[in-house]
Amino acid sequence: MAISSRKVKPLTPNNSGGASEVEYQNLIRKLLDADEHLMVTGGAGSGKTTAALRKAALAISRGLVYPHSTVLFLSFANATIDRVTEHAGSLLDSTVRKQLEVSTYHGLAWSILRSHGYLLGSPRALAILSPGEENAFRATLGDPDADISGEFRRLFTDFGQVPFDLFAELAAEILVTNPAIAGAYSTAHPVIFLDEFQDTSDSQWEMIRALGVTSTLVALGDPDQRIYGHLPGASDRRFEDFRDTYSPVEFDLSAWNWRSPEGAIATFGQDVLSGRLRDDYDSVHLMRTGYQPLSELKWAVLAGLKRVSESNGTIAILTPTRALAARVYDYFRQAQSIQLPSLDLDINSDKDEAFAAVILIATLLEFTDDGDATVAAACRAFSRYLLTRSAKLAKASRELSVKMLSEATRLETGAPGRELVATKRLRIAVTAHLARARSGHPFADYLTSLTIASESAISELASAGKNARTVQLLTRGSDLESGLSEVWRRNSSYAGAAGVMRESVVKYQLLNAKRGSHRLIVMNIHRAKGKEFDEVFVYEELHTPFVRQGETDLLPARKSLNVAVTRARKRVTILTPQRAPSALFT
């Protein structure tokens, strides 16, 4: 199959299903007039968000229950929240915007839990258990595959520590067992919009259902873009659940496409789902890569950057896996030649290892000398990093973690013994930090610290330095830089830097890794949900394909590719290996 750039006649100038704009406006009028629970479905760019904001404006203008009441819009990614907020700014006047609250499902659950968690027997003061701390806790229990939900519940009731994945479950329990509290939240939010509804988990659905007893719910989504079916609590019946519970008025906007109206991107996305591809799609391009696929990708992206330069447009590189996204990021950050220079790009990643790494780096910044007590503290920090960087701890990492703890005890007590090679190398890293990363300028010192770690002879520490670069928490003018600057002014050292960094990591993860300020960004396809770009490059490699060898069920891969290509407003370029092109294109 060949996908070329040859012009073909689009179905209509503004949609992919042959329906007119007049029909669309008539359907929207019916949607605005409906007072019941609603279900609004449609593909990417079909106008669901715009329709929801118009519906919200109408509800607010008609008057809510109380002056403090707001219309609530919920979604998953903070990038989506930003886009909705920006869109609201252009559609709604300032008076209406004051009564529109935009948040994530996690954000709503956390607000309920923080205010009323004590009703479930927890301490009044709650603390978020970061994914790194969750990994460390799992490591202490042995089997990483064991169901330890009961242990996490004990942490909540005994110590007030809550992992992210438990937010919705606990919030739902509070609302279900305390109808008065559920009623209070419904009074505060009489109308609630549920974006990306197809991806809600069982516990999120239970939380929403408790609010739907009184609040009017509007479910927005696209069953064809359900790509999180592998996560716990996911269900392919979520829209059926909504239909069975509320008998909503249903609106299907799938016949329209406003995101990429002049090309055939939406048509291609639908044909990918059906598995019936034709030869030519306007604005969709297929590249067969050879033995240097990353080089070919970079050349293609450089051409894309020229195309979007005048409009200051955005480009995304989307990959099947996070590991491949990291490889692309590393390759693009390096100059291969004068013609292939280093490119400034962002990476959208939520890898536990990267978050654990930045906290380790901040800990190394704290030290004020390189004595045995300091090296002992470094051993403990390194041991903790090994436990927190992954949900499934490798045997070698577990053994090294234990050795580092033993070394810490030996150094603290002054007991005789032969110093491990890893300890000697860690001591070298500590000394290098003291000599090179103490200028008092946090941004510069942090970058120096990353370099020192990356150059370490300890492979795990070198990995930490490289992984920390993929989480751009510390930037010039950021709140984190200000916090570290205040630490330095107060102490003439970075004592307390690890605590400041940990708070930033938790905030970052709670907001679902707010990203997207760069013109060029790379991420795996799952992280692209809810986002839009002028151009999208979808990239797979021979050993990291969309479809694994021997896979017979192509539907999950088809849905992922549909999500990827429909992020684009103007142009899509798909790169697949010449030697083994994806089964999606053959």
XYZ file of C-alpha atoms in Angstrom:
586
model
C 0.000 0.000 0.000
C 1.203 3.523 -0.708
C 0.003 6.682 0.967
C 1.027 9.666 -1.111
C 0.675 13.432 -1.006
C -1.242 13.561 -4.288
C -4.377 15.670 -3.964
C -7.654 13.799 -3.855
C -11.107 15.247 -3.598
C -12.170 15.411 0.068
C -15.628 14.185 0.971
C -16.741 17.682 1.989
C -14.786 20.784 2.972
C -15.677 20.518 6.648
C -16.419 16.941 7.651
C -15.678 13.311 6.996
C -19.184 11.940 6.856
C -21.036 14.013 4.284
C -23.222 15.867 6.794
C -23.649 19.614 6.385
C -22.874 22.454 8.748
C -26.608 23.250 8.908
C -27.287 19.720 10.175
C -24.519 20.155 12.726
C -25.959 23.420 14.063
C -29.444 21.898 14.271
C -28.050 18.990 16.276
C -26.181 21.363 18.609
C -29.386 23.354 19.232
C -31.103 20.162 20.355
C -28.140 19.388 22.587
C -28.271 22.843 24.182
C -32.011 22.576 24.814
C -31.824 19.149 26.502
C -31.999 19.225 30.315
C -31.434 15.523 30.995
C -28.240 13.513 31.344
C -26.476 13.558 27.975
C -24.100 11.297 26.050
C -22.091 13.040 23.332
C -19.882 10.838 21.158
C -17.667 11.592 18.184
C -14.130 11.305 16.908
C -11.210 13.656 17.380
C -12.062 17.170 16.211
C -15.806 16.491 15.969
C -16.664 19.470 18.163
C -17.441 17.724 21.464
C -15.459 20.228 23.568
C -16.936 23.263 21.826
C -20.445 21.884 22.256
C -19.740 21.178 25.931
C -18.504 24.729 26.559
C -21.563 26.209 24.849
C -23.742 23.962 26.994
C -21.850 25.054 30.115
C -22.260 28.748 29.209
C -25.994 28.272 28.748
C -26.344 26.492 32.109
C -24.433 29.290 33.856
C -26.399 32.073 32.143
C -29.679 30.459 33.206
C -28.465 30.515 36.806
C -26.971 27.794 38.982
C -28.227 26.614 42.368
C -26.147 28.978 44.512
C -23.718 31.839 43.812
C -20.810 29.558 44.749
C -21.953 26.765 42.396
C -19.877 26.001 39.303
C -20.154 23.881 36.198
C -17.406 21.243 36.442
C -15.438 19.937 33.442
C -13.363 16.814 34.148
C -10.689 15.207 32.002
C -7.520 13.152 32.469
C -4.529 15.029 31.115
C -3.550 18.444 32.350
C -2.710 19.352 28.743
C -6.370 18.763 27.900
C -7.369 20.942 30.833
C -5.141 23.716 29.497
C -6.640 23.396 26.028
C -10.198 23.509 27.395
C -9.356 26.526 29.554
C -7.814 28.330 26.575
C -10.801 27.426 24.406
C -13.166 28.699 27.111
C -11.300 32.015 27.118
C -12.180 32.564 23.466
C -15.786 31.343 23.702
C -17.014 32.569 27.091
C -17.021 36.011 28.652
C -15.258 36.619 31.970
C -18.461 36.444 34.050
C -19.314 32.997 32.732
C -15.722 31.736 33.034
C -15.747 32.467 36.767
C -18.404 29.772 37.212
C -16.659 27.172 35.058
C -14.244 24.904 36.940
C -11.898 22.693 34.928
C -10.090 19.840 36.689
C -8.855 16.276 36.357
C -10.603 13.182 37.717
C -7.629 12.741 40.057
C -7.922 16.360 41.160
C -11.599 15.995 42.077
C -10.966 12.731 43.937
C -8.077 14.244 45.879
C -10.153 17.281 46.931
C -12.863 14.954 48.283
C -10.327 12.755 50.021
C -8.329 15.606 51.522
C -11.467 17.143 53.058
C -13.278 14.004 54.202
C -10.764 11.154 54.336
C -11.039 11.071 58.128
C -14.534 9.555 57.709
C -12.809 6.381 56.504
C -10.592 6.238 59.580
C -7.494 8.022 58.310
C -5.558 10.758 60.120
C -6.754 14.295 59.410
C -3.535 15.212 57.590
C -3.076 13.177 54.420
C 0.065 12.826 52.311
C 0.345 11.662 48.719
C 2.412 8.513 48.297
C 4.442 9.191 45.165
C 4.913 6.377 42.617
C 8.558 6.133 43.693
C 7.564 5.657 47.329
C 4.922 3.193 46.209
C 7.599 1.199 44.377
C 9.814 1.207 47.470
C 6.903 -0.052 49.562
C 6.239 -2.825 47.057
C 9.909 -3.805 47.199
C 9.659 -4.393 50.945
C 6.804 -6.857 50.419
C 8.622 -9.207 48.049
C 6.413 -10.270 45.133
C 5.942 -7.277 42.788
C 2.956 -8.959 41.115
C 1.058 -9.610 44.347
C -2.212 -7.792 45.069
C -1.251 -5.422 47.865
C -4.351 -3.221 47.855
C -4.963 -4.210 51.466
C -1.485 -3.026 52.427
C -2.069 0.327 50.723
C -5.367 0.641 52.589
C -3.491 0.055 55.845
C -1.025 2.811 54.949
C -4.000 5.117 54.418
C -5.770 4.347 57.691
C -2.628 4.134 59.859
C -0.426 6.854 58.398
C -2.603 8.897 56.028
C -0.463 7.999 52.998
C -2.381 7.615 49.742
C -1.092 6.368 46.347
C -2.534 8.026 43.229
C -4.408 4.927 42.086
C -6.358 4.795 45.350
C -7.730 8.360 45.104
C -10.918 7.562 43.189
C -11.706 4.359 45.095
C -11.562 6.128 48.466
C -13.394 9.215 47.195
C -16.169 7.012 45.815
C -16.491 5.229 49.170
C -16.839 8.578 50.943
C -19.602 9.738 48.581
C -21.504 6.439 48.575
C -21.486 6.024 52.367
C -22.201 9.707 53.048
C -25.070 10.878 50.808
C -25.075 14.288 52.491
C -21.504 14.906 51.332
C -22.347 13.675 47.836
C -25.286 16.079 47.855
C -23.047 18.951 48.900
C -20.680 18.305 46.001
C -23.632 18.038 43.617
C -24.895 21.376 44.885
C -21.452 22.844 44.274
C -21.379 21.264 40.788
C -24.959 20.857 39.472
C -23.663 20.138 35.953
C -20.585 17.939 35.358
C -18.942 17.225 32.000
C -17.021 13.944 31.766
C -14.356 14.179 29.061
C -12.696 11.019 27.636
C -15.422 9.073 29.417
C -14.502 5.810 27.678
C -11.230 5.704 29.666
C -12.693 6.051 33.172
C -11.943 3.219 35.587
C -14.477 1.336 37.706
C -13.656 3.422 40.784
C -13.885 6.713 38.838
C -17.216 5.586 37.440
C -18.448 4.787 40.952
C -17.389 8.263 42.122
C -19.169 9.894 39.177
C -22.290 7.794 39.665
C -22.562 8.962 43.275
C -22.577 12.567 42.065
C -25.017 11.780 39.270
C -27.781 11.100 41.788
C -28.338 14.873 41.882
C -25.980 16.481 39.346
C -26.679 16.448 35.628
C -23.932 14.491 33.849
C -22.728 14.961 30.296
C -20.498 12.100 29.085
C -18.129 13.035 26.252
C -15.935 10.556 24.382
C -15.197 8.200 21.568
C -15.349 4.403 22.047
C -12.898 3.993 19.166
C -10.229 5.908 21.096
C -10.310 3.649 24.127
C -6.636 2.662 24.355
C -6.266 2.144 28.116
C -8.052 -1.204 28.256
C -4.967 -2.809 29.827
C -5.241 -0.736 33.011
C -6.939 -2.086 36.176
C -10.615 -1.196 36.332
C -10.942 -0.366 32.625
C -14.133 -1.446 30.894
C -15.258 -1.569 27.281
C -18.839 -1.149 28.504
C -18.476 2.289 30.058
C -20.908 4.001 27.676
C -23.311 1.108 28.115
C -23.006 1.573 31.895
C -23.910 5.243 31.479
C -26.821 4.399 29.186
C -28.182 1.715 31.549
C -27.899 3.977 34.601
C -29.263 7.273 33.264
C -31.095 6.615 29.953
C -29.417 9.755 28.584
C -30.302 11.761 25.506
C -27.641 10.765 22.957
C -25.888 12.911 20.352
C -23.501 11.501 17.751
C -21.102 14.069 16.228
C -18.931 11.523 14.428
C -20.009 12.782 10.972
C -18.059 16.032 11.441
C -14.382 16.908 11.639
C -13.304 20.455 12.507
C -9.693 19.764 13.525
C -8.368 18.848 10.075
C -11.228 19.827 7.739
C -9.299 20.279 4.482
C -7.402 16.996 4.313
C -8.210 13.320 4.664
C -6.601 12.771 8.081
C -9.890 11.933 9.814
C -10.883 9.662 6.936
C -7.564 7.850 7.176
C -8.068 7.445 10.937
C -11.449 5.825 10.378
C -10.091 3.585 7.628
C -7.297 2.461 9.956
C -9.929 1.290 12.422
C -11.808 -0.672 9.769
C -8.612 -2.080 8.226
C -9.711 -0.979 4.741
C -7.077 1.475 3.491
C -7.066 2.986 0.032
C -4.027 4.146 -1.941
C -4.105 7.908 -1.439
C -4.930 10.248 1.449
C -4.409 13.964 1.240
C -2.130 15.212 4.058
C -1.115 11.668 5.084
C 2.361 10.478 4.061
C 4.049 7.102 4.450
C 7.856 6.796 4.623
C 9.706 3.478 4.399
C 12.837 3.777 6.546
C 16.108 1.980 5.921
C 19.105 1.141 8.104
C 19.313 4.562 9.818
C 15.690 5.196 10.731
C 16.429 7.829 13.409
C 18.451 9.823 10.906
C 15.607 9.645 8.378
C 13.132 10.699 11.062
C 15.285 13.688 11.982
C 15.587 14.813 8.356
C 11.801 14.563 8.000
C 11.190 16.528 11.210
C 13.630 19.257 10.144
C 11.576 19.666 6.976
C 8.447 19.793 9.121
C 9.928 22.518 11.315
C 10.493 24.625 8.201
C 6.879 24.127 7.149
C 5.455 25.276 10.491
C 8.017 28.029 11.180
C 5.998 30.914 9.749
C 2.901 30.061 11.777
C 4.921 29.129 14.881
C 3.210 25.752 14.676
C 3.793 22.631 16.766
C 5.092 19.175 15.909
C 4.766 15.913 17.831
C 6.695 12.676 17.341
C 4.576 9.776 18.584
C 5.969 6.295 19.271
C 4.508 2.922 20.337
C 6.518 2.842 23.592
C 8.048 5.183 26.157
C 11.463 3.566 25.656
C 11.437 4.429 21.958
C 10.342 7.989 22.780
C 13.392 8.278 25.064
C 15.667 7.005 22.273
C 14.275 9.596 19.876
C 14.727 12.293 22.507
C 18.380 11.363 23.118
C 19.138 11.199 19.384
C 17.520 14.565 18.627
C 19.340 16.284 21.502
C 22.688 15.354 19.937
C 24.222 16.769 16.763
C 25.086 14.083 14.212
C 26.493 16.551 11.655
C 26.198 20.178 10.562
C 23.136 19.184 8.568
C 21.656 17.259 11.514
C 22.159 19.644 14.443
C 21.031 19.250 18.037
C 17.345 20.114 18.338
C 15.586 21.669 21.314
C 12.646 19.402 22.073
C 10.577 18.256 25.011
C 9.642 14.754 26.080
C 6.381 13.851 27.756
C 7.173 10.922 30.036
C 5.860 9.605 33.330
C 8.532 6.992 33.962
C 9.002 6.255 37.636
C 12.745 5.912 37.123
C 13.087 9.509 35.923
C 11.188 10.893 38.912
C 13.228 8.788 41.322
C 16.389 9.995 39.573
C 15.712 13.716 40.049
C 15.185 13.177 43.784
C 18.490 11.258 43.992
C 20.273 14.096 42.152
C 18.789 16.649 44.550
C 19.989 14.529 47.493
C 23.552 14.540 46.149
C 23.337 18.335 45.912
C 22.584 18.524 49.649
C 25.939 17.241 50.896
C 28.462 19.699 52.375
C 31.506 17.395 52.768
C 32.779 14.022 51.559
C 33.405 12.355 54.899
C 32.295 8.852 55.806
C 28.991 10.101 57.270
C 28.178 11.834 53.990
C 29.119 8.797 51.904
C 26.937 6.680 54.206
C 24.021 9.035 53.515
C 24.780 8.801 49.797
C 24.703 4.995 50.035
C 21.282 5.137 51.700
C 19.970 7.578 49.076
C 21.305 5.394 46.269
C 19.757 2.298 47.852
C 16.411 4.079 48.055
C 16.699 5.171 44.430
C 17.155 1.563 43.353
C 13.958 0.626 45.208
C 11.860 3.534 43.939
C 12.770 3.645 40.263
C 10.592 0.747 39.081
C 7.461 -1.113 40.110
C 9.231 -4.415 39.387
C 12.656 -4.527 40.999
C 15.297 -6.588 39.202
C 17.220 -9.105 41.269
C 20.542 -7.333 40.641
C 19.107 -4.002 41.773
C 17.662 -5.555 44.915
C 21.020 -7.126 45.793
C 22.890 -3.864 45.174
C 20.346 -1.990 47.295
C 20.973 -4.356 50.204
C 24.754 -3.993 49.808
C 24.489 -0.192 49.826
C 22.496 -0.282 53.067
C 25.141 -2.541 54.625
C 27.850 -0.132 53.476
C 25.944 2.773 55.019
C 25.772 0.970 58.377
C 29.471 0.059 58.228
C 30.495 3.657 57.521
C 28.208 5.082 60.209
C 29.491 2.738 62.913
C 33.120 2.846 61.828
C 33.229 -0.945 61.580
C 36.236 -2.375 59.716
C 35.713 -3.829 56.303
C 36.727 -3.602 52.693
C 34.975 -0.786 50.843
C 32.940 -1.925 47.871
C 33.858 -0.669 44.422
C 30.398 0.919 44.139
C 31.000 2.822 47.388
C 34.335 4.133 46.126
C 32.728 5.304 42.931
C 29.871 6.916 44.856
C 32.444 8.759 46.972
C 34.014 10.068 43.740
C 30.606 11.355 42.614
C 30.017 13.107 45.960
C 33.434 14.783 45.778
C 32.771 15.898 42.195
C 29.446 17.441 43.242
C 31.162 19.413 45.998
C 33.830 20.692 43.618
C 31.723 21.471 40.569
C 28.050 21.946 41.565
C 28.135 24.546 44.348
C 27.991 27.888 42.507
C 24.726 28.909 44.190
C 22.914 29.088 40.861
C 20.446 26.162 41.079
C 19.808 25.740 37.361
C 23.512 25.579 36.501
C 24.363 23.414 39.518
C 21.547 20.978 38.696
C 22.738 20.571 35.106
C 26.288 20.017 36.362
C 24.980 17.414 38.777
C 23.235 15.572 35.935
C 26.492 15.526 33.991
C 28.457 14.191 36.972
C 25.925 11.416 37.518
C 25.847 10.560 33.797
C 29.645 10.196 33.787
C 29.709 7.869 36.803
C 31.281 4.425 36.497
C 28.276 3.076 38.430
C 25.895 2.122 35.608
C 22.772 2.696 37.731
C 23.933 6.209 38.699
C 24.803 6.999 35.072
C 21.317 5.834 34.138
C 19.863 8.143 36.787
C 21.675 11.134 35.310
C 20.392 10.356 31.823
C 16.834 9.641 32.945
C 16.624 12.814 35.009
C 17.150 14.830 31.828
C 13.840 13.580 30.437
C 11.899 15.271 33.262
C 12.433 18.973 32.773
C 11.215 20.044 36.189
C 13.949 22.605 36.795
C 13.884 25.415 34.240
C 14.943 29.028 34.448
C 12.321 31.087 36.256
C 10.422 28.026 37.491
C 8.955 27.719 40.983
C 11.426 24.921 41.647
C 14.394 27.123 40.766
C 13.021 29.829 43.067
C 12.604 27.279 45.853
C 16.164 25.995 45.512
C 17.478 29.572 45.350
C 15.709 30.309 48.622
C 17.250 27.156 50.147
C 20.710 28.363 49.096
C 20.167 31.903 50.428
C 18.935 30.547 53.744
C 21.623 27.894 54.279
C 24.512 28.814 51.964
C 24.095 25.225 50.790
C 21.433 23.014 49.211
C 20.405 21.418 52.514
C 16.726 20.528 52.075
C 16.926 20.345 48.257
C 15.635 16.759 48.161
C 12.468 17.758 50.028
C 11.846 20.664 47.659
C 12.395 18.367 44.671
C 10.086 15.691 46.067
C 7.255 18.217 46.488
C 7.772 19.324 42.890
C 7.682 15.728 41.663
C 4.421 14.989 43.502
C 2.841 18.187 42.190
C 4.028 17.370 38.685
C 2.530 13.892 38.816
C -0.722 15.052 40.402
C -1.165 17.470 37.512
C -0.440 14.603 35.134
C 2.823 15.954 33.832
C 1.798 19.286 32.348
C 3.787 19.633 29.147
C 3.614 20.971 25.665
C 5.233 24.426 25.707
C 7.866 23.388 23.139
C 7.371 23.596 19.381
C 8.693 20.038 19.144
C 7.799 17.244 21.551
C 8.159 13.463 21.599
C 5.966 11.049 23.551
C 4.399 7.630 23.338
C 0.951 7.496 21.753
C -0.898 6.958 25.029
C 0.467 10.257 26.350
C -0.909 12.118 23.316
C -4.569 11.620 24.216
C -6.410 14.957 24.342
C -3.637 16.927 22.598
C -3.444 18.686 19.223
C -0.508 19.564 16.961
C -0.069 21.079 13.526
C 1.970 18.111 12.338
C 2.382 14.601 13.726
C 5.158 12.113 12.952
C 4.221 8.558 13.910
C 7.401 6.520 14.255
C 8.030 2.788 14.687
C 11.228 0.750 14.398
C 11.965 -2.800 13.413
C 12.244 -3.982 17.030
C 9.671 -1.550 18.425
C 6.699 -1.911 16.077
C 3.040 -0.950 16.372
C 2.175 -4.643 16.121
C 4.349 -7.250 17.807
C 5.468 -10.283 15.834
C 2.868 -13.036 15.984
C 0.099 -10.713 17.199
C -3.233 -11.654 15.636
C -5.571 -9.129 17.277
C -4.815 -5.868 15.456
C -7.651 -3.828 16.972
C -5.641 -2.349 19.907
C -2.906 -1.240 17.483
C -5.501 0.162 15.088
C -7.038 2.205 17.893
C -3.629 3.506 18.946
C -2.766 4.545 15.404
C -6.157 6.221 15.064
C -5.439 8.241 18.204
C -1.985 9.157 16.899
C -2.953 10.420 13.463
C -6.017 12.341 14.660
C -3.838 14.513 16.896
C -2.790 16.361 13.723
C -4.464 19.465 12.356
C -2.622 19.724 9.023
C -0.318 16.837 8.211
C 0.636 13.297 9.289
C 3.855 11.456 8.400
C 4.120 7.761 9.277
C 7.552 6.098 9.305
C 7.659 2.304 9.132
C 10.627 -0.049 8.409
C 11.205 -0.937 4.761
C 12.334 -4.439 5.762
C 9.259 -5.236 7.841
C 6.462 -2.702 7.347
C 3.726 -2.734 9.931
C 0.892 -5.193 9.464
C -1.394 -2.159 9.691
C -0.213 -1.052 6.230
C 0.035 -4.376 4.401
